[in-house]
PDB file of C-alpha atoms in Angstrom:
ATOM      1  CA  UNK A   1     -11.823  19.817  26.929  1.00  0.00           C
ATOM      2  CA  UNK A   2     -11.908  21.437  23.538  1.00  0.00           C
ATOM      3  CA  UNK A   3     -14.199  19.976  20.853  1.00  0.00           C
ATOM      4  CA  UNK A   4     -13.014  19.433  17.212  1.00  0.00           C
ATOM      5  CA  UNK A   5     -15.384  18.616  14.583  1.00  0.00           C
ATOM      6  CA  UNK A   6     -13.991  16.207  11.994  1.00  0.00           C
ATOM      7  CA  UNK A   7     -14.265  17.409   8.336  1.00  0.00           C
ATOM      8  CA  UNK A   8     -14.412  15.508   5.074  1.00  0.00           C
ATOM      9  CA  UNK A   9     -10.873  14.616   3.984  1.00  0.00           C
ATOM     10  CA  UNK A  10      -9.922  16.594   0.827  1.00  0.00           C
ATOM     11  CA  UNK A  11      -6.600  17.085  -0.948  1.00  0.00           C
ATOM     12  CA  UNK A  12      -6.708  20.713  -0.545  1.00  0.00           C
ATOM     13  CA  UNK A  13      -7.501  20.802   3.282  1.00  0.00           C
ATOM     14  CA  UNK A  14      -4.979  18.074   3.887  1.00  0.00           C
ATOM     15  CA  UNK A  15      -2.207  19.614   1.848  1.00  0.00           C
ATOM     16  CA  UNK A  16      -0.183  21.118   4.720  1.00  0.00           C
ATOM     17  CA  UNK A  17       0.122  17.766   6.413  1.00  0.00           C
ATOM     18  CA  UNK A  18       0.779  15.355   3.472  1.00  0.00           C
ATOM     19  CA  UNK A  19      -1.053  13.598   0.745  1.00  0.00           C
ATOM     20  CA  UNK A  20      -4.478  12.051   0.236  1.00  0.00           C
ATOM     21  CA  UNK A  21      -4.149   8.787  -1.531  1.00  0.00           C
ATOM     22  CA  UNK A  22      -7.125   8.300  -3.618  1.00  0.00           C
ATOM     23  CA  UNK A  23      -8.170   7.322  -7.291  1.00  0.00           C
ATOM     24  CA  UNK A  24     -10.229  10.144  -8.734  1.00  0.00           C
ATOM     25  CA  UNK A  25     -10.248  12.347 -11.684  1.00  0.00           C
ATOM     26  CA  UNK A  26      -8.195  15.033 -10.316  1.00  0.00           C
ATOM     27  CA  UNK A  27      -4.947  13.138 -10.264  1.00  0.00           C
ATOM     28  CA  UNK A  28      -2.743  12.231 -13.093  1.00  0.00           C
ATOM     29  CA  UNK A  29      -3.841   8.813 -14.552  1.00  0.00           C
ATOM     30  CA  UNK A  30      -3.211   6.822 -17.814  1.00  0.00           C
ATOM     31  CA  UNK A  31      -4.209   3.463 -19.081  1.00  0.00           C
ATOM     32  CA  UNK A  32      -1.605   0.594 -19.187  1.00  0.00           C
ATOM     33  CA  UNK A  33      -1.746  -3.168 -19.951  1.00  0.00           C
ATOM     34  CA  UNK A  34      -3.449  -2.733 -23.370  1.00  0.00           C
ATOM     35  CA  UNK A  35      -6.167  -0.619 -21.920  1.00  0.00           C
ATOM     36  CA  UNK A  36      -7.155  -3.073 -19.064  1.00  0.00           C
ATOM     37  CA  UNK A  37      -5.758  -1.083 -16.146  1.00  0.00           C
ATOM     38  CA  UNK A  38      -5.730   2.696 -15.237  1.00  0.00           C
ATOM     39  CA  UNK A  39      -2.708   3.724 -13.228  1.00  0.00           C
ATOM     40  CA  UNK A  40      -3.290   6.599 -10.939  1.00  0.00           C
ATOM     41  CA  UNK A  41       0.216   7.728 -10.741  1.00  0.00           C
ATOM     42  CA  UNK A  42       2.451   8.941  -7.937  1.00  0.00           C
ATOM     43  CA  UNK A  43      -0.038   9.713  -5.193  1.00  0.00           C
ATOM     44  CA  UNK A  44       2.319  10.288  -2.237  1.00  0.00           C
ATOM     45  CA  UNK A  45       5.599  11.827  -1.608  1.00  0.00           C
ATOM     46  CA  UNK A  46       7.533   8.870   0.076  1.00  0.00           C
ATOM     47  CA  UNK A  47      10.549  10.182   2.020  1.00  0.00           C
ATOM     48  CA  UNK A  48      12.977   8.267   4.078  1.00  0.00           C
ATOM     49  CA  UNK A  49      16.300   9.586   5.497  1.00  0.00           C
ATOM     50  CA  UNK A  50      18.960   8.980   8.016  1.00  0.00           C
ATOM     51  CA  UNK A  51      21.262   6.082   8.561  1.00  0.00           C
ATOM     52  CA  UNK A  52      20.324   2.840   6.723  1.00  0.00           C
ATOM     53  CA  UNK A  53      16.946   4.100   5.785  1.00  0.00           C
ATOM     54  CA  UNK A  54      14.782   2.113   3.656  1.00  0.00           C
ATOM     55  CA  UNK A  55      11.087   1.819   2.767  1.00  0.00           C
ATOM     56  CA  UNK A  56       9.003  -0.692   4.655  1.00  0.00           C
ATOM     57  CA  UNK A  57       5.549  -2.166   3.617  1.00  0.00           C
ATOM     58  CA  UNK A  58       3.653  -3.201   6.657  1.00  0.00           C
ATOM     59  CA  UNK A  59       0.091  -4.256   7.585  1.00  0.00           C
ATOM     60  CA  UNK A  60      -1.537  -2.492  10.711  1.00  0.00           C
ATOM     61  CA  UNK A  61      -4.494  -4.155  12.181  1.00  0.00           C
ATOM     62  CA  UNK A  62      -6.242  -1.381  14.134  1.00  0.00           C
ATOM     63  CA  UNK A  63      -8.961  -1.999  16.838  1.00  0.00           C
ATOM     64  CA  UNK A  64     -11.862   0.493  16.714  1.00  0.00           C
ATOM     65  CA  UNK A  65     -11.979   3.581  19.045  1.00  0.00           C
ATOM     66  CA  UNK A  66     -15.198   4.784  20.511  1.00  0.00           C
ATOM     67  CA  UNK A  67     -16.563   8.150  19.116  1.00  0.00           C
ATOM     68  CA  UNK A  68     -16.400  10.846  20.279  1.00  0.00           C
ATOM     69  CA  UNK A  69     -12.585  10.281  20.358  1.00  0.00           C
ATOM     70  CA  UNK A  70     -10.456  11.439  23.111  1.00  0.00           C
ATOM     71  CA  UNK A  71      -7.206  12.841  21.608  1.00  0.00           C
ATOM     72  CA  UNK A  72      -4.640  12.907  24.358  1.00  0.00           C
ATOM     73  CA  UNK A  73      -1.489  12.540  22.314  1.00  0.00           C
ATOM     74  CA  UNK A  74       0.177  12.989  18.905  1.00  0.00           C
ATOM     75  CA  UNK A  75       3.401  11.612  17.417  1.00  0.00           C
ATOM     76  CA  UNK A  76       5.627  12.477  14.482  1.00  0.00           C
ATOM     77  CA  UNK A  77       8.377  10.795  12.534  1.00  0.00           C
ATOM     78  CA  UNK A  78      11.347  13.049  11.951  1.00  0.00           C
ATOM     79  CA  UNK A  79      13.022  10.615   9.551  1.00  0.00           C
ATOM     80  CA  UNK A  80      10.221   9.551   7.268  1.00  0.00           C
ATOM     81  CA  UNK A  81       6.904   9.783   5.691  1.00  0.00           C
ATOM     82  CA  UNK A  82       4.052   7.373   6.708  1.00  0.00           C
ATOM     83  CA  UNK A  83       1.214   6.279   4.413  1.00  0.00           C
ATOM     84  CA  UNK A  84      -1.949   4.440   5.686  1.00  0.00           C
ATOM     85  CA  UNK A  85      -4.357   2.861   3.077  1.00  0.00           C
ATOM     86  CA  UNK A  86      -7.284   0.924   4.256  1.00  0.00           C
ATOM     87  CA  UNK A  87      -7.761  -2.612   2.857  1.00  0.00           C
ATOM     88  CA  UNK A  88     -11.465  -2.516   3.042  1.00  0.00           C
ATOM     89  CA  UNK A  89     -13.497   0.422   1.820  1.00  0.00           C
ATOM     90  CA  UNK A  90     -14.604   1.943   5.162  1.00  0.00           C
ATOM     91  CA  UNK A  91     -13.995   5.332   6.684  1.00  0.00           C
ATOM     92  CA  UNK A  92     -11.457   6.017   9.447  1.00  0.00           C
ATOM     93  CA  UNK A  93     -10.576   9.141  11.492  1.00  0.00           C
ATOM     94  CA  UNK A  94      -7.460  11.116  10.617  1.00  0.00           C
ATOM     95  CA  UNK A  95      -6.010  13.614  13.169  1.00  0.00           C
ATOM     96  CA  UNK A  96      -2.944  16.052  12.515  1.00  0.00           C
ATOM     97  CA  UNK A  97      -1.620  19.195  13.958  1.00  0.00           C
ATOM     98  CA  UNK A  98       0.483  21.932  12.746  1.00  0.00           C
ATOM     99  CA  UNK A  99       3.910  22.288  14.338  1.00  0.00           C
ATOM    100  CA  UNK A 100       4.440  25.412  16.348  1.00  0.00           C
ATOM    101  CA  UNK A 101       7.944  25.826  17.499  1.00  0.00           C
ATOM    102  CA  UNK A 102       8.615  22.026  17.930  1.00  0.00           C
ATOM    103  CA  UNK A 103       5.226  21.430  19.596  1.00  0.00           C
ATOM    104  CA  UNK A 104       1.915  20.550  18.060  1.00  0.00           C
ATOM    105  CA  UNK A 105      -0.611  23.448  17.698  1.00  0.00           C
ATOM    106  CA  UNK A 106      -4.435  23.039  17.792  1.00  0.00           C
ATOM    107  CA  UNK A 107      -5.303  19.675  16.017  1.00  0.00           C
ATOM    108  CA  UNK A 108      -7.537  19.260  13.001  1.00  0.00           C
ATOM    109  CA  UNK A 109      -9.618  16.133  12.207  1.00  0.00           C
ATOM    110  CA  UNK A 110     -10.853  14.552   9.023  1.00  0.00           C
ATOM    111  CA  UNK A 111     -12.937  11.626   8.157  1.00  0.00           C
ATOM    112  CA  UNK A 112     -11.384   9.635   5.234  1.00  0.00           C
ATOM    113  CA  UNK A 113     -14.196   8.348   3.045  1.00  0.00           C
ATOM    114  CA  UNK A 114     -14.268   4.786   1.800  1.00  0.00           C
ATOM    115  CA  UNK A 115     -11.328   4.472  -0.760  1.00  0.00           C
ATOM    116  CA  UNK A 116      -9.250   7.287   0.747  1.00  0.00           C
ATOM    117  CA  UNK A 117      -5.884   6.963   2.513  1.00  0.00           C
ATOM    118  CA  UNK A 118      -3.359   9.446   3.644  1.00  0.00           C
ATOM    119  CA  UNK A 119       0.319   9.899   3.655  1.00  0.00           C
ATOM    120  CA  UNK A 120       1.763  11.993   6.528  1.00  0.00           C
ATOM    121  CA  UNK A 121       4.615  13.999   5.400  1.00  0.00           C
ATOM    122  CA  UNK A 122       7.948  13.550   7.172  1.00  0.00           C
ATOM    123  CA  UNK A 123       7.766  15.437  10.544  1.00  0.00           C
ATOM    124  CA  UNK A 124       3.987  15.987  10.662  1.00  0.00           C
ATOM    125  CA  UNK A 125       2.304  15.637  14.035  1.00  0.00           C
ATOM    126  CA  UNK A 126      -0.510  13.086  13.754  1.00  0.00           C
ATOM    127  CA  UNK A 127      -2.678  10.948  15.981  1.00  0.00           C
ATOM    128  CA  UNK A 128      -2.253   7.313  15.966  1.00  0.00           C
ATOM    129  CA  UNK A 129      -4.198   5.044  13.621  1.00  0.00           C
ATOM    130  CA  UNK A 130      -7.842   5.735  14.560  1.00  0.00           C
ATOM    131  CA  UNK A 131     -10.262   2.928  13.278  1.00  0.00           C
ATOM    132  CA  UNK A 132     -13.971   3.712  13.937  1.00  0.00           C
ATOM    133  CA  UNK A 133     -17.019   1.459  13.612  1.00  0.00           C
ATOM    134  CA  UNK A 134     -17.669  -1.795  15.103  1.00  0.00           C
ATOM    135  CA  UNK A 135     -14.716  -3.868  13.678  1.00  0.00           C
ATOM    136  CA  UNK A 136     -10.945  -4.009  13.373  1.00  0.00           C
ATOM    137  CA  UNK A 137      -9.678  -2.689  10.049  1.00  0.00           C
ATOM    138  CA  UNK A 138      -6.327  -3.536   8.063  1.00  0.00           C
ATOM    139  CA  UNK A 139      -4.256  -0.929   6.542  1.00  0.00           C
ATOM    140  CA  UNK A 140      -1.256  -1.151   4.298  1.00  0.00           C
ATOM    141  CA  UNK A 141       1.381   1.155   5.761  1.00  0.00           C
ATOM    142  CA  UNK A 142       4.385   2.540   3.833  1.00  0.00           C
ATOM    143  CA  UNK A 143       6.925   3.980   6.157  1.00  0.00           C
ATOM    144  CA  UNK A 144      10.615   3.915   7.159  1.00  0.00           C
ATOM    145  CA  UNK A 145      12.999   1.430   8.593  1.00  0.00           C
ATOM    146  CA  UNK A 146      16.541   2.231   9.610  1.00  0.00           C
ATOM    147  CA  UNK A 147      18.609   3.305  12.466  1.00  0.00           C
ATOM    148  CA  UNK A 148      18.104   6.449  14.634  1.00  0.00           C
ATOM    149  CA  UNK A 149      15.148   7.746  16.611  1.00  0.00           C
ATOM    150  CA  UNK A 150      12.217   8.132  14.229  1.00  0.00           C
ATOM    151  CA  UNK A 151       9.549   8.800  16.935  1.00  0.00           C
ATOM    152  CA  UNK A 152       8.674  11.898  18.993  1.00  0.00           C
ATOM    153  CA  UNK A 153       5.530  11.745  21.089  1.00  0.00           C
ATOM    154  CA  UNK A 154       3.430  14.715  22.621  1.00  0.00           C
ATOM    155  CA  UNK A 155       1.068  14.412  25.362  1.00  0.00           C
ATOM    156  CA  UNK A 156      -1.605  17.249  25.713  1.00  0.00           C
ATOM    157  CA  UNK A 157      -2.126  18.632  29.061  1.00  0.00           C
ATOM    158  CA  UNK A 158      -5.841  18.690  28.266  1.00  0.00           C
ATOM    159  CA  UNK A 159      -7.106  16.137  25.760  1.00  0.00           C
ATOM    160  CA  UNK A 160      -9.178  17.131  22.913  1.00  0.00           C
ATOM    161  CA  UNK A 161     -12.578  15.607  21.949  1.00  0.00           C
ATOM    162  CA  UNK A 162     -12.990  14.834  18.263  1.00  0.00           C
ATOM    163  CA  UNK A 163     -16.685  14.427  17.138  1.00  0.00           C
ATOM    164  CA  UNK A 164     -18.000  13.440  13.769  1.00  0.00           C
ATOM    165  CA  UNK A 165     -19.866  15.962  11.712  1.00  0.00           C
TER     166      UNK A 165
ATOM    167  CA  UNK B   1      -1.270 -24.238 -25.911  1.00  0.00           C
ATOM    168  CA  UNK B   2       0.045 -25.501 -22.656  1.00  0.00           C
ATOM    169  CA  UNK B   3      -2.263 -25.468 -19.655  1.00  0.00           C
ATOM    170  CA  UNK B   4      -1.145 -24.232 -16.276  1.00  0.00           C
ATOM    171  CA  UNK B   5      -3.188 -24.741 -13.046  1.00  0.00           C
ATOM    172  CA  UNK B   6      -3.078 -21.845 -10.596  1.00  0.00           C
ATOM    173  CA  UNK B   7      -2.066 -22.850  -7.159  1.00  0.00           C
ATOM    174  CA  UNK B   8      -2.937 -21.162  -3.678  1.00  0.00           C
ATOM    175  CA  UNK B   9      -0.420 -18.344  -3.091  1.00  0.00           C
ATOM    176  CA  UNK B  10       1.803 -19.062  -0.165  1.00  0.00           C
ATOM    177  CA  UNK B  11       4.997 -17.363   1.010  1.00  0.00           C
ATOM    178  CA  UNK B  12       7.060 -20.560   0.488  1.00  0.00           C
ATOM    179  CA  UNK B  13       5.909 -21.260  -3.112  1.00  0.00           C
ATOM    180  CA  UNK B  14       6.366 -17.553  -4.011  1.00  0.00           C
ATOM    181  CA  UNK B  15       9.702 -16.977  -2.478  1.00  0.00           C
ATOM    182  CA  UNK B  16      11.675 -17.321  -5.645  1.00  0.00           C
ATOM    183  CA  UNK B  17       9.629 -14.401  -7.084  1.00  0.00           C
ATOM    184  CA  UNK B  18       9.279 -12.080  -4.199  1.00  0.00           C
ATOM    185  CA  UNK B  19       7.161 -11.546  -1.121  1.00  0.00           C
ATOM    186  CA  UNK B  20       3.613 -12.397  -0.146  1.00  0.00           C
ATOM    187  CA  UNK B  21       2.169  -9.453   1.718  1.00  0.00           C
ATOM    188  CA  UNK B  22      -0.242 -10.748   4.265  1.00  0.00           C
ATOM    189  CA  UNK B  23      -1.165 -10.545   8.046  1.00  0.00           C
ATOM    190  CA  UNK B  24      -0.925 -13.777   9.689  1.00  0.00           C
ATOM    191  CA  UNK B  25       0.698 -15.429  12.431  1.00  0.00           C
ATOM    192  CA  UNK B  26       3.915 -16.507  10.583  1.00  0.00           C
ATOM    193  CA  UNK B  27       5.378 -13.085  10.288  1.00  0.00           C
ATOM    194  CA  UNK B  28       6.868 -10.714  12.916  1.00  0.00           C
ATOM    195  CA  UNK B  29       4.267  -8.629  14.519  1.00  0.00           C
ATOM    196  CA  UNK B  30       3.887  -6.590  17.754  1.00  0.00           C
ATOM    197  CA  UNK B  31       1.338  -4.344  19.349  1.00  0.00           C
ATOM    198  CA  UNK B  32       1.792  -0.611  19.093  1.00  0.00           C
ATOM    199  CA  UNK B  33      -0.457   2.450  20.169  1.00  0.00           C
ATOM    200  CA  UNK B  34      -1.062   1.263  23.630  1.00  0.00           C
ATOM    201  CA  UNK B  35      -2.233  -2.065  22.449  1.00  0.00           C
ATOM    202  CA  UNK B  36      -4.776  -0.887  19.913  1.00  0.00           C
ATOM    203  CA  UNK B  37      -2.995  -1.751  16.655  1.00  0.00           C
ATOM    204  CA  UNK B  38      -0.898  -4.798  15.656  1.00  0.00           C
ATOM    205  CA  UNK B  39       1.881  -4.064  13.396  1.00  0.00           C
ATOM    206  CA  UNK B  40       2.825  -6.960  10.972  1.00  0.00           C
ATOM    207  CA  UNK B  41       6.209  -5.576  10.242  1.00  0.00           C
ATOM    208  CA  UNK B  42       8.383  -5.239   6.984  1.00  0.00           C
ATOM    209  CA  UNK B  43       6.444  -7.645   4.812  1.00  0.00           C
ATOM    210  CA  UNK B  44       8.174  -6.791   1.563  1.00  0.00           C
ATOM    211  CA  UNK B  45      11.638  -5.918   0.308  1.00  0.00           C
ATOM    212  CA  UNK B  46      11.185  -2.595  -1.504  1.00  0.00           C
ATOM    213  CA  UNK B  47      14.141  -1.989  -3.893  1.00  0.00           C
ATOM    214  CA  UNK B  48      14.618   0.895  -6.278  1.00  0.00           C
ATOM    215  CA  UNK B  49      17.810   1.656  -8.085  1.00  0.00           C
ATOM    216  CA  UNK B  50      19.148   3.633 -11.122  1.00  0.00           C
ATOM    217  CA  UNK B  51      19.313   7.366 -11.800  1.00  0.00           C
ATOM    218  CA  UNK B  52      16.934   9.567  -9.683  1.00  0.00           C
ATOM    219  CA  UNK B  53      15.191   6.396  -8.302  1.00  0.00           C
ATOM    220  CA  UNK B  54      12.531   6.871  -5.785  1.00  0.00           C
ATOM    221  CA  UNK B  55       9.482   4.929  -4.317  1.00  0.00           C
ATOM    222  CA  UNK B  56       6.109   5.591  -5.851  1.00  0.00           C
ATOM    223  CA  UNK B  57       2.640   4.926  -4.250  1.00  0.00           C
ATOM    224  CA  UNK B  58      -0.047   4.408  -6.941  1.00  0.00           C
ATOM    225  CA  UNK B  59      -3.460   3.039  -7.268  1.00  0.00           C
ATOM    226  CA  UNK B  60      -4.108   0.555 -10.195  1.00  0.00           C
ATOM    227  CA  UNK B  61      -7.661  -0.054 -11.160  1.00  0.00           C
ATOM    228  CA  UNK B  62      -7.709  -3.164 -13.058  1.00  0.00           C
ATOM    229  CA  UNK B  63     -10.499  -4.515 -15.258  1.00  0.00           C
ATOM    230  CA  UNK B  64     -11.420  -8.239 -14.922  1.00  0.00           C
ATOM    231  CA  UNK B  65      -9.999 -10.778 -17.377  1.00  0.00           C
ATOM    232  CA  UNK B  66     -12.058 -13.819 -18.387  1.00  0.00           C
ATOM    233  CA  UNK B  67     -11.040 -17.267 -17.174  1.00  0.00           C
ATOM    234  CA  UNK B  68      -9.430 -19.292 -18.256  1.00  0.00           C
ATOM    235  CA  UNK B  69      -6.694 -16.715 -18.803  1.00  0.00           C
ATOM    236  CA  UNK B  70      -4.682 -16.492 -22.048  1.00  0.00           C
ATOM    237  CA  UNK B  71      -1.235 -15.460 -20.952  1.00  0.00           C
ATOM    238  CA  UNK B  72       0.632 -14.243 -23.995  1.00  0.00           C
ATOM    239  CA  UNK B  73       3.180 -11.947 -22.305  1.00  0.00           C
ATOM    240  CA  UNK B  74       5.207 -11.343 -19.179  1.00  0.00           C
ATOM    241  CA  UNK B  75       7.175  -8.279 -18.279  1.00  0.00           C
ATOM    242  CA  UNK B  76       9.805  -7.293 -15.748  1.00  0.00           C
ATOM    243  CA  UNK B  77      11.256  -4.364 -14.047  1.00  0.00           C
ATOM    244  CA  UNK B  78      14.979  -4.362 -13.974  1.00  0.00           C
ATOM    245  CA  UNK B  79      15.275  -1.253 -11.731  1.00  0.00           C
ATOM    246  CA  UNK B  80      12.851  -2.040  -9.077  1.00  0.00           C
ATOM    247  CA  UNK B  81      10.415  -4.034  -7.142  1.00  0.00           C
ATOM    248  CA  UNK B  82       6.638  -3.668  -7.459  1.00  0.00           C
ATOM    249  CA  UNK B  83       4.109  -4.449  -4.906  1.00  0.00           C
ATOM    250  CA  UNK B  84       0.467  -5.057  -5.445  1.00  0.00           C
ATOM    251  CA  UNK B  85      -2.081  -5.048  -2.573  1.00  0.00           C
ATOM    252  CA  UNK B  86      -5.823  -5.220  -3.246  1.00  0.00           C
ATOM    253  CA  UNK B  87      -7.984  -2.601  -1.526  1.00  0.00           C
ATOM    254  CA  UNK B  88     -10.983  -4.896  -1.230  1.00  0.00           C
ATOM    255  CA  UNK B  89     -10.639  -8.474  -0.003  1.00  0.00           C
ATOM    256  CA  UNK B  90     -11.216 -10.499  -3.201  1.00  0.00           C
ATOM    257  CA  UNK B  91      -8.848 -12.964  -4.953  1.00  0.00           C
ATOM    258  CA  UNK B  92      -6.874 -12.091  -7.999  1.00  0.00           C
ATOM    259  CA  UNK B  93      -4.534 -14.069 -10.253  1.00  0.00           C
ATOM    260  CA  UNK B  94      -0.588 -13.829 -10.056  1.00  0.00           C
ATOM    261  CA  UNK B  95       1.566 -15.182 -12.698  1.00  0.00           C
ATOM    262  CA  UNK B  96       5.363 -15.323 -12.708  1.00  0.00           C
ATOM    263  CA  UNK B  97       8.078 -17.110 -14.544  1.00  0.00           C
ATOM    264  CA  UNK B  98      11.714 -17.860 -13.671  1.00  0.00           C
ATOM    265  CA  UNK B  99      14.317 -16.211 -15.758  1.00  0.00           C
ATOM    266  CA  UNK B 100      16.301 -18.650 -18.013  1.00  0.00           C
ATOM    267  CA  UNK B 101      19.259 -16.767 -19.568  1.00  0.00           C
ATOM    268  CA  UNK B 102      17.441 -13.541 -20.061  1.00  0.00           C
ATOM    269  CA  UNK B 103      14.182 -14.983 -21.165  1.00  0.00           C
ATOM    270  CA  UNK B 104      11.308 -16.224 -19.145  1.00  0.00           C
ATOM    271  CA  UNK B 105      10.983 -19.950 -18.469  1.00  0.00           C
ATOM    272  CA  UNK B 106       7.851 -21.911 -17.929  1.00  0.00           C
ATOM    273  CA  UNK B 107       5.331 -19.638 -16.000  1.00  0.00           C
ATOM    274  CA  UNK B 108       3.653 -20.421 -12.614  1.00  0.00           C
ATOM    275  CA  UNK B 109       0.320 -19.244 -11.461  1.00  0.00           C
ATOM    276  CA  UNK B 110      -1.164 -18.509  -8.065  1.00  0.00           C
ATOM    277  CA  UNK B 111      -4.396 -17.384  -6.729  1.00  0.00           C
ATOM    278  CA  UNK B 112      -3.992 -14.749  -4.133  1.00  0.00           C
ATOM    279  CA  UNK B 113      -6.584 -15.311  -1.370  1.00  0.00           C
ATOM    280  CA  UNK B 114      -8.597 -12.306  -0.072  1.00  0.00           C
ATOM    281  CA  UNK B 115      -6.193 -10.214   2.127  1.00  0.00           C
ATOM    282  CA  UNK B 116      -3.068 -11.430   0.214  1.00  0.00           C
ATOM    283  CA  UNK B 117      -0.945  -9.182  -1.966  1.00  0.00           C
ATOM    284  CA  UNK B 118       2.491  -9.802  -3.701  1.00  0.00           C
ATOM    285  CA  UNK B 119       5.695  -7.874  -4.190  1.00  0.00           C
ATOM    286  CA  UNK B 120       7.595  -8.796  -7.282  1.00  0.00           C
ATOM    287  CA  UNK B 121      11.345  -8.707  -6.609  1.00  0.00           C
ATOM    288  CA  UNK B 122      13.334  -6.533  -8.854  1.00  0.00           C
ATOM    289  CA  UNK B 123      13.762  -8.171 -12.226  1.00  0.00           C
ATOM    290  CA  UNK B 124      11.207 -10.948 -11.835  1.00  0.00           C
ATOM    291  CA  UNK B 125       9.224 -11.772 -14.891  1.00  0.00           C
ATOM    292  CA  UNK B 126       5.560 -11.560 -14.062  1.00  0.00           C
ATOM    293  CA  UNK B 127       2.106 -11.185 -15.976  1.00  0.00           C
ATOM    294  CA  UNK B 128       0.322  -7.851 -15.834  1.00  0.00           C
ATOM    295  CA  UNK B 129      -2.305  -7.196 -13.041  1.00  0.00           C
ATOM    296  CA  UNK B 130      -4.813  -9.845 -13.541  1.00  0.00           C
ATOM    297  CA  UNK B 131      -8.214  -9.185 -11.923  1.00  0.00           C
ATOM    298  CA  UNK B 132     -10.817 -12.005 -11.949  1.00  0.00           C
ATOM    299  CA  UNK B 133     -14.445 -12.006 -11.098  1.00  0.00           C
ATOM    300  CA  UNK B 134     -17.051  -9.750 -12.489  1.00  0.00           C
ATOM    301  CA  UNK B 135     -15.907  -6.251 -11.257  1.00  0.00           C
ATOM    302  CA  UNK B 136     -12.855  -3.954 -11.532  1.00  0.00           C
ATOM    303  CA  UNK B 137     -10.712  -4.064  -8.558  1.00  0.00           C
ATOM    304  CA  UNK B 138      -8.353  -1.395  -7.157  1.00  0.00           C
ATOM    305  CA  UNK B 139      -4.833  -2.080  -5.814  1.00  0.00           C
ATOM    306  CA  UNK B 140      -2.240  -0.047  -4.076  1.00  0.00           C
ATOM    307  CA  UNK B 141       0.944  -0.281  -5.994  1.00  0.00           C
ATOM    308  CA  UNK B 142       4.290   0.387  -4.501  1.00  0.00           C
ATOM    309  CA  UNK B 143       6.939   0.696  -7.364  1.00  0.00           C
ATOM    310  CA  UNK B 144       9.832   2.870  -8.729  1.00  0.00           C
ATOM    311  CA  UNK B 145       9.931   6.206 -10.280  1.00  0.00           C
ATOM    312  CA  UNK B 146      13.078   7.689 -11.927  1.00  0.00           C
ATOM    313  CA  UNK B 147      15.078   7.734 -15.074  1.00  0.00           C
ATOM    314  CA  UNK B 148      16.086   4.846 -17.320  1.00  0.00           C
ATOM    315  CA  UNK B 149      14.298   2.080 -18.850  1.00  0.00           C
ATOM    316  CA  UNK B 150      12.473   0.008 -16.105  1.00  0.00           C
ATOM    317  CA  UNK B 151      10.374  -2.189 -18.501  1.00  0.00           C
ATOM    318  CA  UNK B 152      11.172  -5.250 -20.368  1.00  0.00           C
ATOM    319  CA  UNK B 153       8.411  -7.247 -22.147  1.00  0.00           C
ATOM    320  CA  UNK B 154       8.332 -10.700 -23.576  1.00  0.00           C
ATOM    321  CA  UNK B 155       5.786 -12.219 -25.743  1.00  0.00           C
ATOM    322  CA  UNK B 156       5.447 -15.964 -25.860  1.00  0.00           C
ATOM    323  CA  UNK B 157       5.400 -17.623 -29.363  1.00  0.00           C
ATOM    324  CA  UNK B 158       2.574 -19.782 -28.050  1.00  0.00           C
ATOM    325  CA  UNK B 159       0.322 -18.331 -25.254  1.00  0.00           C
ATOM    326  CA  UNK B 160      -0.203 -20.394 -22.033  1.00  0.00           C
ATOM    327  CA  UNK B 161      -3.696 -20.973 -20.631  1.00  0.00           C
ATOM    328  CA  UNK B 162      -4.087 -20.526 -17.030  1.00  0.00           C
ATOM    329  CA  UNK B 163      -6.952 -22.252 -15.333  1.00  0.00           C
ATOM    330  CA  UNK B 164      -8.299 -22.084 -11.673  1.00  0.00           C
ATOM    331  CA  UNK B 165      -7.882 -25.201  -9.596  1.00  0.00           C
TER     332      UNK B 165
END
């Protein structure tokens, strides 16, 4: 089984796969509400398409996975983006893969720092929500509802093993 | 100044103003990811309209307000809903008002429990993000981008005083 070392999640490294959702000095922000609130503005490209498409807000409650993580499948959503933002400031594991002719290529893994979330661009291969640590973790998830098939799954012949740095 | 006592935030009490975003047994949920994740499904009505409308994901970093809270204005967004979900499990203050002929009526106040967020329905009068306690708090905010004027503000002649129960 191939071994993949997770890297710190950065906007640059993740750019081919979507957006990193985080509040830091590198994104556009401005004060609102008479100076009492800073708005970190438009952090993710939300995209939904297809029949009766609409944007959903959900909460996902993920159970933790043991590390090292055995990645045996990835999935993608051809009709919409999917954003995950943790509701408690703890790290989680993010796995993605480039598309190679309709199949996932070699995966890449990232550790989201506390306060970071991700938005998978429409059609991006990614592993399922992968909580790490000892406890379940809740996420706000912004994705697509509507008609049509918005899920493709791909099972690897040989799983990958994801390890923390 | 009139005094308003904040009430616990419940889906029923908040229904005229929008959605309570929370993971509990009363909403539709189902297991996904081979049983490792529970999806609390479609918790808020996201609505954006008008020219070049699209859904934005932002982070708002709010400074705390002293309590009791002096509510001297409310605002509304005629072109879109606006959802607020705290990124740390702490309570915050939610103020809303019914519309009475294009002006806000008497406000109502709610305390969101840890793990609760809100989605203001399109056109609902509400106070600005009101963090309480000793520290700033981050929220994921799902609202509208696009052209056109999406903000109306209303200043009360006499402010209201919001107190905790």
